[in-house]
Tab-separated table of C-alpha atoms and ligand atoms in Angstrom:
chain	number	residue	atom	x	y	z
A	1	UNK	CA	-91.576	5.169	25.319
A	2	UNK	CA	-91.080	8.903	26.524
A	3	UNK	CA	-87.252	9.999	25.728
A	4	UNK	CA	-85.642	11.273	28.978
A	5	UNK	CA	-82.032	13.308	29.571
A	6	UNK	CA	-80.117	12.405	32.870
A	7	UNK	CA	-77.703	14.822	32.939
A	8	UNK	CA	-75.982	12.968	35.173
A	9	UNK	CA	-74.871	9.545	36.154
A	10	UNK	CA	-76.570	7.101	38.366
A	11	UNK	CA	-75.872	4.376	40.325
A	12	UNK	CA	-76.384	1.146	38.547
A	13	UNK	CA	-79.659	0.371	40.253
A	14	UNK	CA	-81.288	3.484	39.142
A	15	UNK	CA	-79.601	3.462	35.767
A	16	UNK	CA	-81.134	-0.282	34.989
A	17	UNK	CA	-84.306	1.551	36.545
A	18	UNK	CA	-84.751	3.938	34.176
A	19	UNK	CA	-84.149	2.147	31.081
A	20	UNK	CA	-86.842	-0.202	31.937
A	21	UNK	CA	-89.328	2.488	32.573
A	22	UNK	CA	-88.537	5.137	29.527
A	23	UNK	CA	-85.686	5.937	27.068
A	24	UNK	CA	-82.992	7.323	28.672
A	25	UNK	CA	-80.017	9.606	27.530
A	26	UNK	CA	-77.570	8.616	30.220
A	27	UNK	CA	-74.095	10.453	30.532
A	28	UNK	CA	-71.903	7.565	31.107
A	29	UNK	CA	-68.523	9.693	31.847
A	30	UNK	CA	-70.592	12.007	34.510
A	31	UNK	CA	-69.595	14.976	32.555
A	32	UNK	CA	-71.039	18.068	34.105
A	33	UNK	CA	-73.034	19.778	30.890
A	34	UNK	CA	-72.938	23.458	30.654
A	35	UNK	CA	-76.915	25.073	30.231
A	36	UNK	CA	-76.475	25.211	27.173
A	37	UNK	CA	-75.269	21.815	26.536
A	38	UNK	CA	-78.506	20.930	28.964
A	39	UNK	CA	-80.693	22.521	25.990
A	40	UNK	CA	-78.853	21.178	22.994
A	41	UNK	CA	-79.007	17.418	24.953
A	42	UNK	CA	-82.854	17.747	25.316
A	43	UNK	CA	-83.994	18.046	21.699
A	44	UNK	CA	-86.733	15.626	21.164
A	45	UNK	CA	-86.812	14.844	24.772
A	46	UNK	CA	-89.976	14.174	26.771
A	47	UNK	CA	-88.115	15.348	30.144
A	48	UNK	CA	-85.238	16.237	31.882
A	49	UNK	CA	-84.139	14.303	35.161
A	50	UNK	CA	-81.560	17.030	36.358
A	51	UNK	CA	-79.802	17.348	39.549
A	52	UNK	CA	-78.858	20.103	42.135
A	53	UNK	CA	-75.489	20.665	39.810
A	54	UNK	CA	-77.740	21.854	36.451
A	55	UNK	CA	-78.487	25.294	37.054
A	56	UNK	CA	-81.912	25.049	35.370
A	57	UNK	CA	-82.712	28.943	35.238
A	58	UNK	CA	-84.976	31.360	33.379
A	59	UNK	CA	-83.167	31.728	30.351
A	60	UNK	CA	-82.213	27.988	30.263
A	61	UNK	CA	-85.697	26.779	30.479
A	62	UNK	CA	-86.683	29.168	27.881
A	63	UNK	CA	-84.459	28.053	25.570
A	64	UNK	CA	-85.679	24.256	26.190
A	65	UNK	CA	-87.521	22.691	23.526
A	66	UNK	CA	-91.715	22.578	23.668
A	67	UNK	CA	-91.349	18.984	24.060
A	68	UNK	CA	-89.994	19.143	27.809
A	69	UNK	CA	-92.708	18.541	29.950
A	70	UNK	CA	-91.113	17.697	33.189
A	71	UNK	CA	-87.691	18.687	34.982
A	72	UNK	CA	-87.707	15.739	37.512
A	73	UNK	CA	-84.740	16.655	40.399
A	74	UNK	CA	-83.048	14.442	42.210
A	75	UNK	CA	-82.302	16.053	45.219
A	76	UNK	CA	-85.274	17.099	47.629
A	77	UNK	CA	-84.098	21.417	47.057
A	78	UNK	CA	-84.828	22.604	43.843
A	79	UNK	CA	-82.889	26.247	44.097
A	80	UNK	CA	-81.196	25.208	41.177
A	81	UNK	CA	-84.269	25.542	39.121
A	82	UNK	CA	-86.665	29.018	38.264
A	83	UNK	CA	-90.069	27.031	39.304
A	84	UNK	CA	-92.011	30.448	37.972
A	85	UNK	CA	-90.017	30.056	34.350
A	86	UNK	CA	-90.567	26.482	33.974
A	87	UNK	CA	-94.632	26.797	34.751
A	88	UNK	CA	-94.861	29.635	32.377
A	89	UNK	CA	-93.103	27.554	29.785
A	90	UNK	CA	-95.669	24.762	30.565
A	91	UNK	CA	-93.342	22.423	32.777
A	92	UNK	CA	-93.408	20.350	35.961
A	93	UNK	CA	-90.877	20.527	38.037
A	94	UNK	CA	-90.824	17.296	40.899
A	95	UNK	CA	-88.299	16.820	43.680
A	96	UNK	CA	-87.128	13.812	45.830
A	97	UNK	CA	-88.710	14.166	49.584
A	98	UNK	CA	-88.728	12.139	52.099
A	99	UNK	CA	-86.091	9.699	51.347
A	100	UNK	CA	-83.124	11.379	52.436
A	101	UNK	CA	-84.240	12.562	55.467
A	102	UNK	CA	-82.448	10.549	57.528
A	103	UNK	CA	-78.958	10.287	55.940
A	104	UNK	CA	-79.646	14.252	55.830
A	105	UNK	CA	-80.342	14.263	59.713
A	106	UNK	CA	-77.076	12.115	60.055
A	107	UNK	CA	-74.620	14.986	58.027
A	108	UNK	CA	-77.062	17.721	60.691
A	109	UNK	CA	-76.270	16.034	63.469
A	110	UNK	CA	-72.269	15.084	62.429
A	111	UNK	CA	-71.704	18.964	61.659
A	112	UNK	CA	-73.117	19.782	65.259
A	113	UNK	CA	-70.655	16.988	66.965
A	114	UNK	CA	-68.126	17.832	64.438
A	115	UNK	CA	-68.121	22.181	65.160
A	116	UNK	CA	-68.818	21.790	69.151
A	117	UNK	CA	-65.956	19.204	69.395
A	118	UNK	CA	-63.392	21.042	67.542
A	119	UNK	CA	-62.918	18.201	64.691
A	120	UNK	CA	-61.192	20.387	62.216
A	121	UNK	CA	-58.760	21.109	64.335
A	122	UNK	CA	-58.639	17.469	66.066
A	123	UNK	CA	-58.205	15.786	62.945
A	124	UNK	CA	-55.498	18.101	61.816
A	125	UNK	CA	-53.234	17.729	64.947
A	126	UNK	CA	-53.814	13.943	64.898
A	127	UNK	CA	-52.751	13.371	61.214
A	128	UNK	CA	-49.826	16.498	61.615
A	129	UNK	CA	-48.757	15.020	65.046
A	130	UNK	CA	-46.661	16.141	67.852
A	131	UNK	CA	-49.702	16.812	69.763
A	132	UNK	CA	-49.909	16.566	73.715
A	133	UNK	CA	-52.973	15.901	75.528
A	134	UNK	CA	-53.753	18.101	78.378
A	135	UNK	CA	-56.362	19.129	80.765
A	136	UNK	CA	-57.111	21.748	78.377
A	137	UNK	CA	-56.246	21.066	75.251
A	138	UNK	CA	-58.747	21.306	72.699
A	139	UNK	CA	-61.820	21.939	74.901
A	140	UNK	CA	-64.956	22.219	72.768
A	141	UNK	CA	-68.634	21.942	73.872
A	142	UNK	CA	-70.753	19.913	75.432
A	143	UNK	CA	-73.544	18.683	73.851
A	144	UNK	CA	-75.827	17.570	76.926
A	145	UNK	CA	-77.855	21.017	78.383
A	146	UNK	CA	-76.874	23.140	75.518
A	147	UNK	CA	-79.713	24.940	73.586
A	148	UNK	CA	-79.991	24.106	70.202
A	149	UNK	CA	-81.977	26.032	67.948
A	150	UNK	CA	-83.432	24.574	64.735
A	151	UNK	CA	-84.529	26.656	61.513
A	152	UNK	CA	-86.901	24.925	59.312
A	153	UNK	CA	-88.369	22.125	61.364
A	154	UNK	CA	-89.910	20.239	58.319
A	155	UNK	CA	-88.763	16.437	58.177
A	156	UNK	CA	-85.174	16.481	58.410
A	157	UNK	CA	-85.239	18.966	61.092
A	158	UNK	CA	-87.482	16.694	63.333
A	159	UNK	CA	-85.264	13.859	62.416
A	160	UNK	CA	-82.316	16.249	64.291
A	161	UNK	CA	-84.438	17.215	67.418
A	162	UNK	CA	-85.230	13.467	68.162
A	163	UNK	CA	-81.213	12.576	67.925
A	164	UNK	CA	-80.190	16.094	69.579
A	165	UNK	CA	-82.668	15.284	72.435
A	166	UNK	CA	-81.187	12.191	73.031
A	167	UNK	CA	-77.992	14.011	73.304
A	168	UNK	CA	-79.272	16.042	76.212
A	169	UNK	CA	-79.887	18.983	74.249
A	170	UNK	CA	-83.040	21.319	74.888
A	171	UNK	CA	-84.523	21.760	71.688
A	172	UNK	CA	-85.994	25.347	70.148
A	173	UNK	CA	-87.549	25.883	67.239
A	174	UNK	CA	-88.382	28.144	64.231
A	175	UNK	CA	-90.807	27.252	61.470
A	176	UNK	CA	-93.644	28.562	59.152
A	177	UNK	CA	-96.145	27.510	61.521
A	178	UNK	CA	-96.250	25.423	64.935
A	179	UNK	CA	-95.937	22.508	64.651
A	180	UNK	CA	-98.569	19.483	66.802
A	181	UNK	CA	-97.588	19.118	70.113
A	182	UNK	CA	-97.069	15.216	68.920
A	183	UNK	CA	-94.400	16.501	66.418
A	184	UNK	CA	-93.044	19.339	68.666
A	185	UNK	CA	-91.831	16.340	70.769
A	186	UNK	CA	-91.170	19.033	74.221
A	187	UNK	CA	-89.071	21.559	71.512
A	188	UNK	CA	-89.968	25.528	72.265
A	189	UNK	CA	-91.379	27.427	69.516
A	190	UNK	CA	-90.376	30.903	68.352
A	191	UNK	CA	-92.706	32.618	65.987
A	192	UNK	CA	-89.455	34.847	64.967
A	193	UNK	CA	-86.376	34.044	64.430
A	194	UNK	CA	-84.763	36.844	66.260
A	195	UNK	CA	-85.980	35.006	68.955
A	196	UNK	CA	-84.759	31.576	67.719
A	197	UNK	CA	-81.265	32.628	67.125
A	198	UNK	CA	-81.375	34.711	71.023
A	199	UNK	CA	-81.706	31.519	72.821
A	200	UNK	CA	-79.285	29.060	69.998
A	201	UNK	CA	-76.308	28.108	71.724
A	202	UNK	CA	-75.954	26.190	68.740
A	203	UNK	CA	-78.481	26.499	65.145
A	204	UNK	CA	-79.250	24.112	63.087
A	205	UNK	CA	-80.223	25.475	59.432
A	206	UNK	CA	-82.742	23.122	58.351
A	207	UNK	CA	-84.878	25.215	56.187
A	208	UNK	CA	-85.134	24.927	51.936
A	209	UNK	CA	-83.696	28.078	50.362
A	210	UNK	CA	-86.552	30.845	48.819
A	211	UNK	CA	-87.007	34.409	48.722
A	212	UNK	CA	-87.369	34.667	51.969
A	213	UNK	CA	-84.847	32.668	53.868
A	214	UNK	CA	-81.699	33.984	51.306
A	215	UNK	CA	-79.434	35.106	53.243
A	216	UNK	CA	-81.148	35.005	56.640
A	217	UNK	CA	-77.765	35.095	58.301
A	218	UNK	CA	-76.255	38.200	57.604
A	219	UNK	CA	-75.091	40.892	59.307
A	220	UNK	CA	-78.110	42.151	61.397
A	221	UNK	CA	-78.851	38.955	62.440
A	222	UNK	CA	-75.379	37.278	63.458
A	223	UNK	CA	-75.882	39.954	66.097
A	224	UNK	CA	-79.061	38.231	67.838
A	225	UNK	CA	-77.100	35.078	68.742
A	226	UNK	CA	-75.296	34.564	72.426
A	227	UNK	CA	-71.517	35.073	72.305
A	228	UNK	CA	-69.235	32.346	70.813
A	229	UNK	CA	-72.707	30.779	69.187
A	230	UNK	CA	-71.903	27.665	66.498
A	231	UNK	CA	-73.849	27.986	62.982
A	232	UNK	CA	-74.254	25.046	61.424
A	233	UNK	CA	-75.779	24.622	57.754
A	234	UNK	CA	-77.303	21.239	55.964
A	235	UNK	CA	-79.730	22.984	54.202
A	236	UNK	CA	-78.377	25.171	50.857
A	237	UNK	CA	-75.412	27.827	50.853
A	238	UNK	CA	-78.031	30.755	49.906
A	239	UNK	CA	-79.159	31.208	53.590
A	240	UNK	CA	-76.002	32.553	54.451
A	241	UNK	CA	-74.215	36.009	53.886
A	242	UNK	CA	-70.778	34.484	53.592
A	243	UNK	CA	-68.825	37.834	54.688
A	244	UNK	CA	-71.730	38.086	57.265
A	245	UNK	CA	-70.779	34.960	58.668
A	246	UNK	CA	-66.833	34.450	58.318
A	247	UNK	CA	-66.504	38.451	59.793
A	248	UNK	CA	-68.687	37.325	63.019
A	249	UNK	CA	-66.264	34.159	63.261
A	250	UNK	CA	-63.020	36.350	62.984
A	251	UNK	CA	-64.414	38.242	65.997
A	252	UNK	CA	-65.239	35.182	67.884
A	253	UNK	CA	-69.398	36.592	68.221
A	254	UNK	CA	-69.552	33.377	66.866
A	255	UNK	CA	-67.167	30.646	67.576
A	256	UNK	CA	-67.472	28.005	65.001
A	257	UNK	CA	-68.954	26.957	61.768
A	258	UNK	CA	-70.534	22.916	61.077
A	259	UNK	CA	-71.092	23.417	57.134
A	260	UNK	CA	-71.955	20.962	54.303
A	261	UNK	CA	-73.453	23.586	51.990
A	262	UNK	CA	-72.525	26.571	50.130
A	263	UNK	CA	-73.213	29.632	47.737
A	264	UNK	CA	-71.392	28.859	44.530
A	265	UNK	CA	-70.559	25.033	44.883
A	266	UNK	CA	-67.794	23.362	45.244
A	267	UNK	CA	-66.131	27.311	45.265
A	268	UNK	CA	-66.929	28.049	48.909
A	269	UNK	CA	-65.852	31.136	50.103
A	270	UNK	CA	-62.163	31.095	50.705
A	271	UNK	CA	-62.765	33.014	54.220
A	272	UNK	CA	-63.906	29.798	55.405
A	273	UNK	CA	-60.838	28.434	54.930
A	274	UNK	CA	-58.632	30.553	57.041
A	275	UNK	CA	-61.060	29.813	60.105
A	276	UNK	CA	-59.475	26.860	62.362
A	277	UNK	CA	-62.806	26.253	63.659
A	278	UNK	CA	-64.758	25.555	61.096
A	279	UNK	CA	-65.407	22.027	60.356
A	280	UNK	CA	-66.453	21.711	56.148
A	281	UNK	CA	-67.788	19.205	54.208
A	282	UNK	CA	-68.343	18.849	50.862
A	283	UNK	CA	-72.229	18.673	50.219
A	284	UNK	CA	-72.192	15.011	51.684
A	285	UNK	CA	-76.076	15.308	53.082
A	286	UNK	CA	-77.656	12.322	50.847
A	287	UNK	CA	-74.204	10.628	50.229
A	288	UNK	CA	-75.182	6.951	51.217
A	289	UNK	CA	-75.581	4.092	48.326
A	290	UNK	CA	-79.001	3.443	49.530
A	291	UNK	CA	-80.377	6.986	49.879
A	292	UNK	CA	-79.113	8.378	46.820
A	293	UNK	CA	-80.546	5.150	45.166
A	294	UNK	CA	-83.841	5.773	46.597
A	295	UNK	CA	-83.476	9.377	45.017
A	296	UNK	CA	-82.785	8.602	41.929
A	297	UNK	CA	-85.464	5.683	42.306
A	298	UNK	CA	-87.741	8.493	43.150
A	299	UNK	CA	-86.805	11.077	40.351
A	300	UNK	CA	-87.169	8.066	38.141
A	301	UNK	CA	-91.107	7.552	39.454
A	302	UNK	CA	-91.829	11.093	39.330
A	303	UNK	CA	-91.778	10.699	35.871
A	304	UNK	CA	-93.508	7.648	35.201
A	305	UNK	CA	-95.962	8.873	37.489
A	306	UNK	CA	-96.773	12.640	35.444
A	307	UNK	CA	-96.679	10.564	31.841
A	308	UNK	CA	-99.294	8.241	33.354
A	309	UNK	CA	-101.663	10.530	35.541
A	310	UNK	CA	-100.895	13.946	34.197
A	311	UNK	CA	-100.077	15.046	37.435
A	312	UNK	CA	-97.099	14.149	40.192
A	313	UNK	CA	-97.169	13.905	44.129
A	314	UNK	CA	-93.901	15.451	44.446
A	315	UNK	CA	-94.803	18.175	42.064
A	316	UNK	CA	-92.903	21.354	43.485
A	317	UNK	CA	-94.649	24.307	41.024
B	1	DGY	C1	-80.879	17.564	48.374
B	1	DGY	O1	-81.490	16.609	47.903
B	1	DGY	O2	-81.348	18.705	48.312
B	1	DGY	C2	-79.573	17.289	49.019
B	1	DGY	O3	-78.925	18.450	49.386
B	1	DGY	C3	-78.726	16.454	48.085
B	1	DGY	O4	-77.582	16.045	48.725
């Protein structure tokens, strides 16, 4: 049986999973293992099933012993890991798709509710009390007839147009490539995304994190949204320029934040903080027993699948 590290724990389900399909190396106390803890851990290991909390990069994998043939991820990004390293070195590297997409699309679509209707500051007036309703207190945005522009219209992204629609919003787009007008669904695409962000009364950041979407909000760009705009993020931390981002909401270009992602996890930028309109969460996308049972599930196949065939459907390098 191939000898596997999970560097961290599952759910039950998964755990009982994995011991019936290889060896595992479970971490029973969920410690979080430093790199190089990571590389001790994996001698005379097969694989590695890491998650989005092991930063797996170049000099990491380097140091990983010959006999690693797969980093299996469970989580559907894979920033966390230097995809060019680990094929040099030899190594797969397989992610989770598909089956968090919709408890994903649920977190999207919470942080859009959550930053047009003022939560933060709703919830903390309701648990501080002494509040007073009146005709205008705590007037946020409506949902129905705003424009609501989504980066990175890959799975979870549609998944937030179909609900948004529903909503009454009028869905715009930005993506690689157009999408079928069966997919598409009546959104408007934008080959650019300094036309995306023009007409995004409210943006959706849907996209995975690479080269080329790293820090995609910044300064310039803040600039091409309407006045008092709402940025909201379920994708990864790295597609925003923090300072970018908490400056534009101190002037009010834009008005509020819906975030569930961040550079640097769980250290978010303290600016953030110190803005009463920005409703944070803490990286709860996949959080639901089923989903993050179906990832593990998943990460747990990958494997079995590359030790079997030699190859892996979800392979990401
Ligand atoms: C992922 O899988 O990338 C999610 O962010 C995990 O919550």
């Amino acid at each position: 049986m191939k000898k596997i590290l999970i560097t961290r724990k599952l759910i039950k389900d998964s755990e009982e999973k994995a011991s019936k399909t290889f060896e595992p190396i479970f971490n029973s106390n969920d410690e979080l293992y430093s790199q190089s803890k990571v590389v001790d851990m994996s001698s005379g290991c097969d694989g590695i099933l890491t998650s989005l909390t092991d930063k797996m990069d170049k000099e990491t994998i380097n140091k990983l012993p010959d006999t690693i043939k797969i980093i299996s991820n469970f989580a559907v990004g894979f920033g966390n890991i230097d995809l060019d390293a680990a094929k040099k070195k030899g190594i797969i590297v397989t992610n989770t798709p598909e089956v968090l997409s919709d408890a994903t699309a649920e977190i999207g679509i919470l942080l859009i509710l959550g930053a047009c209707r003022r939560a933060a500051e709703g919830i903390e007036s309701a648990r501080e009390g002494g509040w007073k309703w009146s005709a205008d207190y705590l007037i946020g945005k409506q949902l129905t007839g705003t424009r609501l522009g989504i980066l990175g219209m890959g799975r979870i992204g549609q998944k937030i147009a179909r609900i948004a629609k529903s909503l009454g919003m009028v869905i715009h787009y930005h993506n690689r490539s157009k999408l079928s007008d069966d997919r598409e669904d009546g959104a408007i695409y934008h080959d650019n995304i300094k036309s995306l962000f023009s007409v995004s009364d409210v943006l959706s950041i849907c996209c995975p994190a690479t080269k080329e979407t790293e820090n995609m909000i910044n300064k310039e760009t803040v600039e091409y949204f309407p006045k008092g705009a709402i940025i909201t993020n379920v994708a990864r931390g790295d597609i925003i320029e923090d300072e970018a981002l908490i400056d534009a909401l101190n002037r009010r270009k834009i008005y509020a934040v819906g975030l569930d992602v961040y550079k640097n996890e769980p250290n978010l930028n303290p600016g953030y903080l110190k803005v009463k309109t920005a409703f944070i969460l803490p990286h709860l996308g996949s959080a639901t027993k089923d989903t993050r049972i179906a990832m593990a599930n998943l990460a747990v196949d990958n494997i079995d699948e590359f030790f079997k065939t030699g190859n892996c459907k979800n392979k990401v390098n």
